[in-house]
XYZ file of C-alpha atoms in Angstrom:
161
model
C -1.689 -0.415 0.368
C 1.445 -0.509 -1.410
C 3.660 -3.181 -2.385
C 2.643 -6.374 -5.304
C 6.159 -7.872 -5.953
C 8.944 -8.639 -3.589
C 11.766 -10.744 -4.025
C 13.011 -13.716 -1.405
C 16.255 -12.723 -0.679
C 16.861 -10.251 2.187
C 20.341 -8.881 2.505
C 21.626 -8.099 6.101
C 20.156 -4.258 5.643
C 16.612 -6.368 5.823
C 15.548 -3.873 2.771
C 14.481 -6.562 -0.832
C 16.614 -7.785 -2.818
C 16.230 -6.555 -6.638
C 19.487 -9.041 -7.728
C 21.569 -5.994 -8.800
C 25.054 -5.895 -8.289
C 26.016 -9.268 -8.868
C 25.677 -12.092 -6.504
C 23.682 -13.160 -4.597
C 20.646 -12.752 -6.779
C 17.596 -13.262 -5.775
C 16.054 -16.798 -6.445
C 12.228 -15.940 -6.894
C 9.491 -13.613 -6.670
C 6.633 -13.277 -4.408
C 4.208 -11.021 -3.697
C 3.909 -9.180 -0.631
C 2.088 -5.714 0.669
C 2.875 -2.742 3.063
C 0.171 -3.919 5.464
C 2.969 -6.901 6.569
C 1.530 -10.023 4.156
C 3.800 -11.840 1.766
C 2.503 -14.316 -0.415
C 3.248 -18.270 0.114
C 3.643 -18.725 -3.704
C 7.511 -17.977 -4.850
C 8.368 -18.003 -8.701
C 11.246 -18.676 -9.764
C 13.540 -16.114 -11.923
C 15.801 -17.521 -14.793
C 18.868 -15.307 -14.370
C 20.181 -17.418 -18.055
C 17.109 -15.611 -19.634
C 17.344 -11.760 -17.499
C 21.512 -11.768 -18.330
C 22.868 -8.751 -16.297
C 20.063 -6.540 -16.708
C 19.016 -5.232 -13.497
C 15.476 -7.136 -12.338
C 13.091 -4.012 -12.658
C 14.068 -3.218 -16.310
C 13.939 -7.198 -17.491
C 11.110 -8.910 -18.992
C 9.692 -10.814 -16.340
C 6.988 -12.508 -15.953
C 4.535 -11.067 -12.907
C 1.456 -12.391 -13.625
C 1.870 -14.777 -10.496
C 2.550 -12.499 -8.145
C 0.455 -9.990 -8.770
C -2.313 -12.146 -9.015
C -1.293 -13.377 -5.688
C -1.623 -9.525 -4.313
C -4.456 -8.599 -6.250
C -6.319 -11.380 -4.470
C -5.291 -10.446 -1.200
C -5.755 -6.867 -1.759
C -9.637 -8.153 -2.506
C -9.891 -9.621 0.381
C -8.861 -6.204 2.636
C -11.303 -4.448 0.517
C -14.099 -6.923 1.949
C -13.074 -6.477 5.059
C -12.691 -2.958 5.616
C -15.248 -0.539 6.789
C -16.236 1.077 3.645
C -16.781 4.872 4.046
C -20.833 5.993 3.082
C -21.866 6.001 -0.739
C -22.511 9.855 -0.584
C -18.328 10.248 0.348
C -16.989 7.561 -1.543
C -18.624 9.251 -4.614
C -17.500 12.391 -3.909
C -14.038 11.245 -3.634
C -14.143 9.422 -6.807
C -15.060 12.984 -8.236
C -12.474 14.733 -6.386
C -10.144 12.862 -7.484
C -11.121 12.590 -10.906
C -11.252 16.457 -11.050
C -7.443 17.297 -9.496
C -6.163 14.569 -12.112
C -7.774 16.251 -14.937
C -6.494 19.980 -13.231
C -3.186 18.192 -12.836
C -2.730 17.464 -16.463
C -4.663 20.782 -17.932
C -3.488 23.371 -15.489
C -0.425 21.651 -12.847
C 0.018 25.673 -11.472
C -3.650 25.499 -10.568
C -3.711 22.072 -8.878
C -0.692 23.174 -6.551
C -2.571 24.271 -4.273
C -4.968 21.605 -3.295
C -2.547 20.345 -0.167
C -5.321 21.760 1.342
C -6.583 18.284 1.297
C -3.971 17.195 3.142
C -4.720 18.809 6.259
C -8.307 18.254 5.831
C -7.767 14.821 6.358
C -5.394 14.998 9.064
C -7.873 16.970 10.885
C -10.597 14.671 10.031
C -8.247 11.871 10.744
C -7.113 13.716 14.599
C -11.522 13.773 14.988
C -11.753 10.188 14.269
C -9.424 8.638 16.020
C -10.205 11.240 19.492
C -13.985 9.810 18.723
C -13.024 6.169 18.826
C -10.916 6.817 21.105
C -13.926 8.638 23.508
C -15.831 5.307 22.911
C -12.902 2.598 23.836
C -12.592 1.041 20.560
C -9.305 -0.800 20.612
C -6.781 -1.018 18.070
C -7.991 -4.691 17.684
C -11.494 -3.659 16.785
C -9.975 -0.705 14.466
C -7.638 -3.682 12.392
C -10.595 -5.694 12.123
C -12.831 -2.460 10.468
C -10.120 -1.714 8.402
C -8.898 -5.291 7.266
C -5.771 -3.949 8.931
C -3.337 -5.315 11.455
C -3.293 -4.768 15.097
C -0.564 -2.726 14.516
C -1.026 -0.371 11.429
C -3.936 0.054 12.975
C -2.157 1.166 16.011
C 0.067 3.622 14.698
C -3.256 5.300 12.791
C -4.324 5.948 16.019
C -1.606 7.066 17.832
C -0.543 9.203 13.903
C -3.907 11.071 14.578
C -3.754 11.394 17.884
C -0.759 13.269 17.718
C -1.174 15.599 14.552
């Protein structure tokens, strides 16, 4: 999941509002994620303290909202389906191991977008299997801590790869 801090303001392009270019500035922060959640909380920004620097380069104060995200980002973990202890160790290694080739040898750790197509392969086989047994998108969100429809467009993302 991506996401932690959002401002409240929406211009009419619907993208956030990071207060640059003048007015309208945004009035507070809040947390929100890719999965669709924004947090209730909104904290206020003191524009008399940030001046005209633009919002990601001041010295704000986040701790609110990301404490708000880091909270809900818990309780997704809880929720989702958590993949066996033999795999999710093995990840943890992968990963571990292309981050250290990434910093010692970057030529050498090029080439690992093999990965990539691993998992979209593995992806394509999971989604055909749940799809073979006539688990819905619903019961997919639910596994994943997931909405109905990111869960959706996994689905129909593997089915079509």
């Amino acid at each position: 999941m991506s996401g932690a801090v959002r401002t409240c303001r929406r211009p009419p392009t619907g993208r956030p509002y990071d207060g640059r270019h003048r007015r309208p500035r945004a009035e507070a922060l809040r947390a929100g994620c890719a999965c669709g959640w924004r947090g209730a909380a909104e904290y206020p920004l003191d524009w008399d303290a940030i001046g005209d620097q633009p919002l990601d380069e001041a010295d704000v104060d986040l701790t609110g909202p990301l404490a708000d995200w880091n909270a809900h980002i818990s309780l997704v973990r809880d929720k989702a389906a958590p993949p066996p202890e033999p795999l999710a160790a093995l990840l943890v290694e992968i990963a571990e191991q292309l981050t250290a080739t990434a910093v010692d040898a970057p030529l050498a750790a090029l080439p690992v977008g093999v990965l990539e197509r691993i998992a979209d392969r593995i992806g394509r086989e999971a989604a055909g299997a749940l799809s073979d047994a006539d688990v819905s998108a619903e019961e997919v969100a639910a596994g994943l801590g997931t909405t109905y429809t990111k869960a959706l467009v996994l689905l129909l993302a593997a089915q079509d790869g």
